[in-house]
Every structure is written in structure tokens, then in C-alpha cells.
Amino acid sequence: MMPCRFLATVIRSYVDALMHTLGLLLGWFAPSNWISWKPTSMAQLAQAENKLLQCVKHAITGKFVLLPRSQQRIWTIAVNEDFVRTDKSPTTPIVLVHGFGGGLGLWAQNLNSLGKNAPVYAFDVLGFGHSARPTFSKNATMAEMQFVDSVEEWRKEMKLDSFILVGHSFGGYIASSFAIKHPECVKHLVLVDPWGFPEQPPKHLRRQLPFWIKVSVALMSPFNPLAPIRGAGPLGKSLVRNFRPDLKLRFSDDDDTIFDYIYHCNAQTPSGETAFKNMTMGIGWAKRPMIHRVTDIANHVPITMVYGAKSWMDSNTGNLVKYLRNTSYVDVQVVKGAGHHVYADQPGPFNSLVAQICDMVDRGVLPVKSNSPKYKQRGASRTTSESAPDIDTTKPDKIPSPL
């Protein structure tokens, strides 16, 4: 989906939500309903998260992990933490990093499957969800390092030496930066529809946007991306519901738990959201594109990039990464029927893919090439005679949806 269509959809969703809930607003202005402009709290967020995680059948524990250096708290869950294989063979933990505007509860459809054969850890990224909401640096590089350093502090407190690191969207960007700085900790890097890889093309190659979209972007530019949710007050939840009605089918047909969760994640004081804004320029471009640094990830770190066939993220970026890292293992997978949220749109295929990666890591083997059933021992380099892939540099990396 191109930027103008994407922005048009966002703006149209906001308008539809406002029209749909106008009656609610009129009723809310009755004095008896003047309780809170933003009807949210951390307790309500916890309640929504608990309801989402009710589907998890494995043993699950939750706790705040205090980061000793920064004194920030990271909300964390561990699924099947005490898992041990019957044959006592090595088991590599899985660490899940959610995307922009989301929280660990969004992995609810994956925890049962992934937890069958390995301990799984998920946390609310610093500045999001239940985790602490500090003031981030306005400098893009320093803000990025705040995220990365918080993950490293968390890792040390959790006593995890190494793991399979799975990051979605903005979480994929953070995971990639972490892998650059701490490659010894990453057994396999799984990037799910990652944000922030392509660079912004020069002006003469950019697609021209309609005037009304340019005006809308200019008016919204001083504000955080999810400010409308907070600014709408009691209508914020309706904005979420109208913007992403498909989420109800993916998480629950019975109630609005997923909408409650997304709303309460983002109705709190913005922190990570502000950092994200300071790390972007234009319409969702990263100030520090990861494509320029992906070769800084140590060669021994295998990378799998997973895209949704219906996503606005361009899977050709994965092919470019594969070309640039031509002496390392890089696999690019496109999941049919999935959009940006691959793990929720098609949890079955996604879970199977991650399970295969876990098996490869535990056995110490890698496929000879993408989609091949044959394996080679880890340490053997993949070679290529491919020419540079045809990358459409006029198609920008889009703004992540508010998840």
C-alpha cells in the first residue's frame, strides 16, 4: 500500500470513528459522566492483558524486572520457563520483542505453540505497555541506544546467556540494533516485517502526495503518532475499534478485549512513542536506516526475515539484506494471507517457521539455502553469485500501524 492510500485510510478511519461515536460523546457530556477525559489506568491495562493471555495453557509467570543501572522497570512474562527436554538435549530460549504501540499481550496467539519445546520470554519494551515510561533523548542515536541498553540490562537480570531473538516491526529494528552491539547473545535473529530498514529516497524519486495529504501530515507533524487516541478522550477506544476492526477476528470474537488492550497501552503517558517519533523523519522513514548497518551484525549470526504477503512493508528489502550479507545466512520468507502482523494474521505458519528455526539452532545446523530441506553444519559460509536485487527505492517504508 502506497503512502497516500495508507494515510487516506488512517484519516478516513478517524473520521468514521468520530461520526460513529458522536452519540456517545453527547451522552458523555452529561455531568454524571465527567469522570476522566482518558478513561484508562495501568490496572485496566493489566486486566485486558490477563484476558488476552487466558488462552495460554503452559505455566506462565509475570514480574517487573528492575534494571539496576537505569532503575527502570520492565514488565516481563515467562512461558514454560522450567522446560527441559526429556532427552536432556540443549534448549535455546526464545525472546519476543513487540512492535510500536503494542505490548507483550499481542503474542497471545503464539505462546502456546512456541512454548511446547522451549522457554519463551516476552516483555513490554521500555516506554510501552506496563514498562517504565522514561524521558528518552531527542537524539535518534541516543534514543536507539536507550532501547538497546535496556534490553541488555534486562537480559543480564534474567540470566539469559543467549537466545533466539524475534522482533516485529519497530521491535525488529531494536532487535537488529541489539544484535549489532551484542552478537554473542543472539543465536538466530528473526525479523518479522521489520520497520526502519530502507533509506528515504531523494526528493526527485519520491512519489508525489496529494495536497490534502501534505497538509494533513504538516498539521499532525508536531504531535506524537498516537496522539489522536489520547486526544479523543472517551472516544479513543472507538478509534482503535474502527481503525483495526479485523483484530477482533484474530484474537477474540466474543468481546472487545483486544481493543481495550491496544487502547490502554497507548492512552498512557507517551514515552517510547515520543522516542519513535524522534527516530523518524518524513512519513515514517528511519533517521538511521538499518540497511546501512545490517552488515555490522557479526557474520555468524543467522537472520530470517519474515514478511506478510499483504503487508505494506516491501519484502524486497529482505532480498537486499540477503545480497549485502552474502557470506552469512539470510533467509527471506513471505507468508501468504498475512499482513503486517504476520504472527497474528497467520499464527499457524508463523509458529511453525519459528519452531523450525528453534530446531535448527538446537541441532546446530542451517539449511543449505532458503526453502531447502537439506542442511549444512553451522560455520560453513553461504556463497552467492547473485547480482544486486532489483529494489524499488521509490516505495518507502510505511508508518507502522498502531500495534
Coordinates of C-alpha atoms in Angstrom, one line a residue:
M1 CA 0.0 0.0 0.0
M2 CA 1.5 3.3 -1.0
P3 CA 1.8 6.3 1.4
C4 CA -1.2 8.3 0.1
R5 CA -3.5 5.3 0.3
F6 CA -2.3 4.4 3.7
L7 CA -2.7 7.9 5.1
A8 CA -6.1 8.2 3.4
T9 CA -7.1 5.0 5.2
V10 CA -5.9 6.4 8.6
I11 CA -7.7 9.7 8.2
R12 CA -10.9 8.1 6.9
S13 CA -10.8 5.7 9.9
Y14 CA -10.5 8.6 12.3
V15 CA -13.4 10.4 10.7
D16 CA -15.6 7.2 10.6
A17 CA -14.9 6.6 14.3
L18 CA -15.8 10.2 15.2
M19 CA -19.1 10.0 13.3
H20 CA -19.9 6.6 14.7
T21 CA -19.4 7.6 18.3
L22 CA -20.9 11.1 18.1
G23 CA -23.9 9.9 20.1
L24 CA -21.6 8.5 22.8
L25 CA -19.8 11.9 23.1
L26 CA -23.1 13.8 23.5
G27 CA -24.1 11.4 26.2
W28 CA -20.8 11.6 27.9
F29 CA -21.0 15.3 28.4
A30 CA -23.7 14.7 31.0
P31 CA -22.3 15.9 34.4
S32 CA -22.7 12.4 35.8
N33 CA -20.2 11.1 33.3
W34 CA -17.4 13.6 33.9
I35 CA -15.1 11.1 35.5
S36 CA -12.0 11.1 33.3
W37 CA -11.2 12.5 29.9
K38 CA -8.9 9.5 29.3
P39 CA -10.7 6.5 31.0
T40 CA -7.6 4.4 31.4
S41 CA -5.2 3.1 34.1
M42 CA -2.5 0.6 34.5
A43 CA -4.9 -1.6 36.4
Q44 CA -7.2 -1.7 33.3
L45 CA -4.3 -2.5 31.1
A46 CA -3.4 -5.4 33.4
Q47 CA -6.9 -6.7 33.3
A48 CA -7.0 -6.6 29.5
E49 CA -3.6 -8.3 29.2
N50 CA -4.7 -11.1 31.6
K51 CA -7.8 -11.7 29.5
L52 CA -5.7 -12.0 26.3
L53 CA -3.3 -14.4 28.0
Q54 CA -6.0 -16.7 29.3
C55 CA -5.6 -18.8 26.1
V56 CA -2.0 -19.8 27.2
K57 CA -2.1 -23.3 28.6
H58 CA 1.5 -23.5 29.7
A59 CA 2.8 -22.3 33.1
I60 CA 3.2 -18.5 32.8
T61 CA 4.7 -16.1 35.3
G62 CA 4.9 -12.4 35.2
K63 CA 7.1 -9.9 37.1
F64 CA 8.7 -6.5 36.9
V65 CA 12.4 -6.7 36.2
L66 CA 14.3 -3.8 37.7
L67 CA 17.2 -2.5 35.6
P68 CA 20.0 -1.7 38.1
R69 CA 21.8 0.9 36.1
S70 CA 18.8 2.9 34.8
Q71 CA 16.4 2.0 37.7
Q72 CA 13.6 1.4 35.2
R73 CA 11.2 -1.5 35.4
I74 CA 10.5 -3.8 32.5
W75 CA 7.3 -5.9 32.7
T76 CA 8.1 -9.5 31.7
I77 CA 6.3 -12.8 31.3
A78 CA 8.0 -16.2 31.1
V79 CA 6.2 -19.1 29.5
N80 CA 7.2 -22.7 30.3
E81 CA 10.4 -21.3 31.9
D82 CA 11.4 -24.6 33.5
F83 CA 11.1 -26.6 30.3
V84 CA 13.6 -29.4 30.0
R85 CA 13.7 -31.9 27.1
T86 CA 13.1 -35.5 28.0
D87 CA 16.5 -36.4 26.4
K88 CA 18.2 -33.5 28.3
S89 CA 19.4 -32.0 24.9
P90 CA 20.1 -28.2 24.7
T91 CA 17.1 -25.9 24.5
T92 CA 17.5 -22.4 23.3
P93 CA 15.1 -19.8 24.8
I94 CA 13.0 -17.5 22.6
V95 CA 12.8 -13.8 23.3
L96 CA 9.9 -11.9 21.7
V97 CA 10.0 -8.1 21.1
H98 CA 6.8 -6.4 20.1
G99 CA 6.3 -3.5 17.7
F100 CA 5.4 0.1 18.0
G101 CA 2.4 0.9 20.2
G102 CA 1.9 -2.6 21.3
G103 CA 2.7 -4.9 24.2
L104 CA 3.6 -8.5 25.1
G105 CA -0.1 -9.4 25.0
L106 CA -0.1 -9.3 21.2
W107 CA 1.9 -12.6 21.2
A108 CA -1.0 -14.4 22.8
Q109 CA -1.7 -16.5 19.7
N110 CA 1.9 -17.7 19.6
L111 CA 2.8 -18.6 23.2
N112 CA 1.1 -22.0 23.3
S113 CA 2.8 -23.3 20.2
L114 CA 6.3 -21.8 20.8
G115 CA 6.2 -22.8 24.5
K116 CA 5.9 -26.5 23.6
N117 CA 9.6 -27.1 23.0
A118 CA 11.3 -24.1 24.6
P119 CA 11.0 -21.5 27.3
V120 CA 9.6 -18.2 25.9
Y121 CA 10.1 -14.7 27.3
A122 CA 8.3 -11.6 26.3
F123 CA 8.5 -8.1 27.7
D124 CA 7.0 -4.7 27.2
V125 CA 9.6 -2.6 25.5
L126 CA 10.8 0.3 27.6
G127 CA 8.3 3.2 27.1
F128 CA 5.4 0.9 26.2
G129 CA 2.8 -1.2 27.9
H130 CA 3.4 -1.8 31.7
S131 CA 7.1 -1.0 31.5
A132 CA 8.6 2.3 32.8
R133 CA 8.0 5.3 30.7
P134 CA 11.2 7.4 31.0
T135 CA 12.1 10.6 29.0
F136 CA 14.1 9.5 26.0
S137 CA 16.8 11.5 24.3
K138 CA 15.7 13.6 21.4
N139 CA 18.8 12.4 19.5
A140 CA 17.9 9.4 17.3
T141 CA 21.1 7.6 18.0
M142 CA 21.0 8.0 21.8
A143 CA 17.3 7.1 21.9
E144 CA 18.1 3.9 20.0
M145 CA 20.8 3.1 22.4
Q146 CA 18.5 3.6 25.3
F147 CA 16.2 0.9 23.9
V148 CA 19.2 -1.4 23.2
D149 CA 20.8 -0.9 26.6
S150 CA 17.5 -1.6 28.4
V151 CA 17.3 -5.0 26.6
E152 CA 20.9 -5.8 27.6
E153 CA 20.2 -4.9 31.2
W154 CA 17.1 -7.0 31.1
R155 CA 19.0 -9.9 29.6
K156 CA 21.6 -9.8 32.4
E157 CA 18.9 -9.6 35.1
M158 CA 17.1 -12.6 33.5
K159 CA 20.4 -14.5 33.4
L160 CA 19.9 -15.4 29.7
D161 CA 23.3 -16.1 28.1
S162 CA 21.9 -16.5 24.5
F163 CA 18.6 -16.9 22.8
I164 CA 16.6 -16.8 19.6
L165 CA 15.6 -13.1 19.2
V166 CA 12.3 -12.4 17.5
G167 CA 11.3 -8.8 16.8
H168 CA 8.3 -7.4 15.0
S169 CA 8.2 -4.0 13.2
F170 CA 9.8 -1.4 15.4
G171 CA 10.8 -4.3 17.7
G172 CA 12.7 -5.8 14.7
Y173 CA 14.6 -2.5 14.4
I174 CA 15.5 -2.7 18.1
A175 CA 16.4 -6.4 17.8
S176 CA 18.7 -5.7 14.9
S177 CA 20.5 -2.9 16.8
F178 CA 20.9 -5.2 19.8
A179 CA 22.4 -7.9 17.5
I180 CA 24.9 -5.4 16.2
K181 CA 26.1 -4.5 19.8
H182 CA 25.7 -7.9 21.4
P183 CA 26.1 -10.6 18.7
E184 CA 27.3 -13.2 21.2
C185 CA 23.8 -13.3 22.7
V186 CA 21.9 -13.9 19.5
K187 CA 21.7 -17.5 18.3
H188 CA 19.3 -16.5 15.5
L189 CA 17.7 -13.2 14.6
V190 CA 14.1 -13.4 13.3
L191 CA 12.8 -10.1 11.9
V192 CA 9.1 -10.0 11.4
D193 CA 8.0 -7.3 8.9
P194 CA 10.8 -5.1 10.3
W195 CA 10.5 -1.3 10.3
G196 CA 13.3 1.1 9.6
F197 CA 15.5 -0.7 7.1
P198 CA 15.1 1.3 3.8
E199 CA 16.6 4.8 3.5
Q200 CA 14.5 7.8 2.4
P201 CA 14.9 8.3 -1.4
P202 CA 15.9 11.7 -2.8
K203 CA 13.1 14.2 -3.4
H204 CA 13.1 13.6 -7.2
L205 CA 12.4 9.9 -6.7
R206 CA 9.6 10.3 -4.1
R207 CA 6.0 9.7 -5.1
Q208 CA 4.1 12.9 -5.1
L209 CA 1.4 13.1 -2.5
P210 CA -1.9 14.8 -3.0
F211 CA -2.1 18.3 -1.5
W212 CA -4.6 17.4 1.2
I213 CA -2.4 14.7 2.5
K214 CA 0.6 17.0 2.6
V215 CA -1.5 19.5 4.7
S216 CA -2.7 16.7 7.0
V217 CA 0.9 15.5 7.5
A218 CA 2.1 19.0 8.2
L219 CA -0.7 19.6 10.8
M220 CA 0.0 16.3 12.5
S221 CA 3.8 16.5 12.5
P222 CA 4.1 18.4 15.8
F223 CA 2.2 15.6 17.6
N224 CA 3.1 12.0 18.5
P225 CA 1.8 9.4 16.1
L226 CA -0.9 8.1 18.5
A227 CA -1.9 11.5 19.9
P228 CA -5.5 11.2 18.4
I229 CA -6.2 8.2 20.7
R230 CA -5.4 10.3 23.8
G231 CA -6.9 13.5 22.4
A232 CA -10.2 11.7 21.6
G233 CA -10.7 11.0 25.3
P234 CA -13.6 8.7 25.9
L235 CA -13.8 8.1 22.2
G236 CA -10.2 6.7 22.0
K237 CA -11.3 3.1 22.2
S238 CA -13.8 3.6 19.4
L239 CA -10.9 5.0 17.2
V240 CA -9.0 1.8 17.8
R241 CA -12.0 -0.3 17.1
N242 CA -12.8 1.5 13.8
F243 CA -9.2 1.7 12.7
R244 CA -8.5 -2.1 13.1
P245 CA -11.8 -4.0 13.3
D246 CA -10.0 -7.1 11.9
L247 CA -8.2 -7.5 15.2
K248 CA -11.3 -8.9 16.9
L249 CA -11.3 -11.8 14.5
R250 CA -7.7 -12.6 15.2
F251 CA -7.9 -12.5 19.0
S252 CA -11.5 -12.9 20.2
D253 CA -14.9 -13.0 18.6
D254 CA -16.7 -12.7 22.0
D255 CA -15.7 -9.3 23.3
D256 CA -13.5 -6.2 22.8
T257 CA -10.6 -7.3 24.9
I258 CA -8.0 -6.7 22.1
F259 CA -9.4 -3.1 21.6
D260 CA -9.2 -2.5 25.3
Y261 CA -5.7 -3.7 25.4
I262 CA -4.5 -1.6 22.5
Y263 CA -6.3 1.5 23.9
H264 CA -4.9 1.1 27.4
C265 CA -1.4 0.5 26.0
N266 CA -1.5 3.8 24.2
A267 CA -3.7 6.1 26.3
Q268 CA -0.9 6.2 29.0
T269 CA 1.7 9.0 29.0
P270 CA 3.7 8.7 25.7
S271 CA 7.3 7.7 26.2
G272 CA 8.5 5.1 23.7
E273 CA 6.1 6.7 21.3
T274 CA 7.9 10.0 21.6
A275 CA 11.2 8.3 21.1
F276 CA 9.9 6.6 18.0
K277 CA 8.8 10.0 16.6
N278 CA 12.3 11.4 17.3
M279 CA 13.8 8.5 15.4
T280 CA 11.8 9.1 12.3
M281 CA 11.7 11.7 9.5
G282 CA 9.2 12.4 6.8
I283 CA 6.4 9.8 6.6
G284 CA 7.8 7.0 8.7
W285 CA 11.4 6.9 7.5
A286 CA 14.1 6.0 10.0
K287 CA 16.7 8.7 10.5
R288 CA 19.2 5.9 10.9
P289 CA 18.2 3.3 8.3
M290 CA 19.2 -0.2 9.4
I291 CA 20.1 -1.2 5.8
H292 CA 23.3 0.8 6.2
R293 CA 24.2 -1.1 9.3
V294 CA 22.9 -4.6 8.7
T295 CA 26.4 -5.7 7.6
D296 CA 27.7 -4.7 11.1
I297 CA 25.9 -7.7 12.6
A298 CA 28.5 -10.4 13.0
N299 CA 28.7 -12.9 10.2
H300 CA 28.0 -15.8 12.4
V301 CA 24.5 -14.5 13.4
P302 CA 21.9 -16.2 11.1
I303 CA 19.0 -13.9 10.1
T304 CA 15.5 -14.9 9.0
M305 CA 13.2 -12.1 7.6
V306 CA 9.5 -12.9 7.6
Y307 CA 7.1 -10.7 5.7
G308 CA 3.3 -10.8 5.2
A309 CA 2.3 -11.2 1.5
K310 CA -0.3 -8.5 2.1
S311 CA 1.8 -6.1 4.2
W312 CA 2.8 -2.6 3.1
M313 CA 6.3 -3.4 4.1
D314 CA 8.4 -4.3 1.0
S315 CA 9.8 -7.8 1.1
N316 CA 12.4 -6.8 -1.5
T317 CA 14.2 -5.1 1.4
G318 CA 14.9 -8.7 2.7
N319 CA 16.4 -9.6 -0.6
L320 CA 18.7 -6.6 -0.4
V321 CA 19.8 -7.7 3.1
K322 CA 20.5 -11.1 1.7
Y323 CA 22.6 -9.6 -1.1
L324 CA 24.6 -7.4 1.3
R325 CA 25.3 -10.2 3.7
N326 CA 26.3 -12.6 1.0
T327 CA 28.8 -14.5 3.2
S328 CA 26.2 -15.0 6.0
Y329 CA 23.0 -17.0 6.3
V330 CA 19.9 -14.9 5.4
D331 CA 16.5 -16.4 4.7
V332 CA 13.5 -14.4 3.4
Q333 CA 10.1 -15.9 4.0
V334 CA 6.8 -14.4 2.7
V335 CA 3.7 -15.7 4.5
K336 CA 0.6 -16.0 2.3
G337 CA -2.5 -14.3 3.6
A338 CA -0.7 -12.3 6.2
G339 CA -0.5 -8.5 6.5
H340 CA 2.0 -6.5 8.7
H341 CA 1.1 -8.5 11.8
V342 CA 2.2 -11.9 10.4
Y343 CA 2.2 -13.6 13.8
A344 CA -1.5 -12.7 14.4
D345 CA -2.7 -12.9 10.8
Q346 CA -1.3 -16.4 10.2
P347 CA -0.2 -17.7 13.6
G348 CA -0.1 -21.3 12.4
P349 CA 2.5 -20.9 9.6
F350 CA 4.4 -18.3 11.7
N351 CA 4.6 -20.6 14.7
S352 CA 5.8 -23.5 12.5
L353 CA 8.5 -21.3 11.0
V354 CA 9.8 -20.2 14.3
A355 CA 9.7 -23.8 15.6
Q356 CA 11.8 -24.9 12.6
I357 CA 14.3 -22.2 13.5
C358 CA 14.4 -23.4 17.1
D359 CA 15.1 -26.9 15.9
M360 CA 17.9 -25.8 13.7
V361 CA 19.5 -23.8 16.5
D362 CA 19.3 -26.6 19.0
R363 CA 20.8 -29.0 16.4
G364 CA 23.5 -26.6 15.3
V365 CA 22.6 -26.8 11.6
L366 CA 21.4 -24.4 8.9
P367 CA 19.7 -25.0 5.6
V368 CA 21.9 -25.0 2.5
K369 CA 19.8 -22.3 1.1
S370 CA 16.4 -20.7 1.6
N371 CA 13.4 -23.2 1.4
S372 CA 15.8 -26.1 1.0
P373 CA 15.2 -29.3 3.1
K374 CA 19.0 -30.0 3.1
Y375 CA 21.2 -28.8 5.9
K376 CA 24.9 -28.0 6.4
Q377 CA 26.8 -27.6 9.6
R378 CA 26.9 -24.2 11.2
G379 CA 30.1 -22.3 10.4
A380 CA 30.0 -23.1 6.7
S381 CA 29.6 -19.9 4.7
R382 CA 26.8 -19.4 2.2
T383 CA 28.1 -18.0 -1.1
T384 CA 26.3 -16.3 -3.9
S385 CA 26.8 -15.2 -7.4
E386 CA 23.6 -13.2 -7.5
S387 CA 23.6 -9.7 -8.8
A388 CA 22.1 -7.0 -6.6
P389 CA 18.3 -7.5 -6.4
D390 CA 16.0 -5.1 -8.1
I391 CA 14.9 -2.9 -5.2
D392 CA 12.1 -0.3 -5.7
T393 CA 13.7 2.7 -3.9
T394 CA 10.6 4.8 -4.7
K395 CA 8.5 2.7 -2.3
P396 CA 9.1 3.9 1.2
D397 CA 9.0 2.0 4.4
K398 CA 5.5 2.8 5.7
I399 CA 4.5 4.1 9.2
P400 CA 3.8 1.0 11.4
S401 CA 0.2 0.6 12.3
P402 CA -0.5 1.4 16.0
L403 CA 0.4 -2.1 17.3

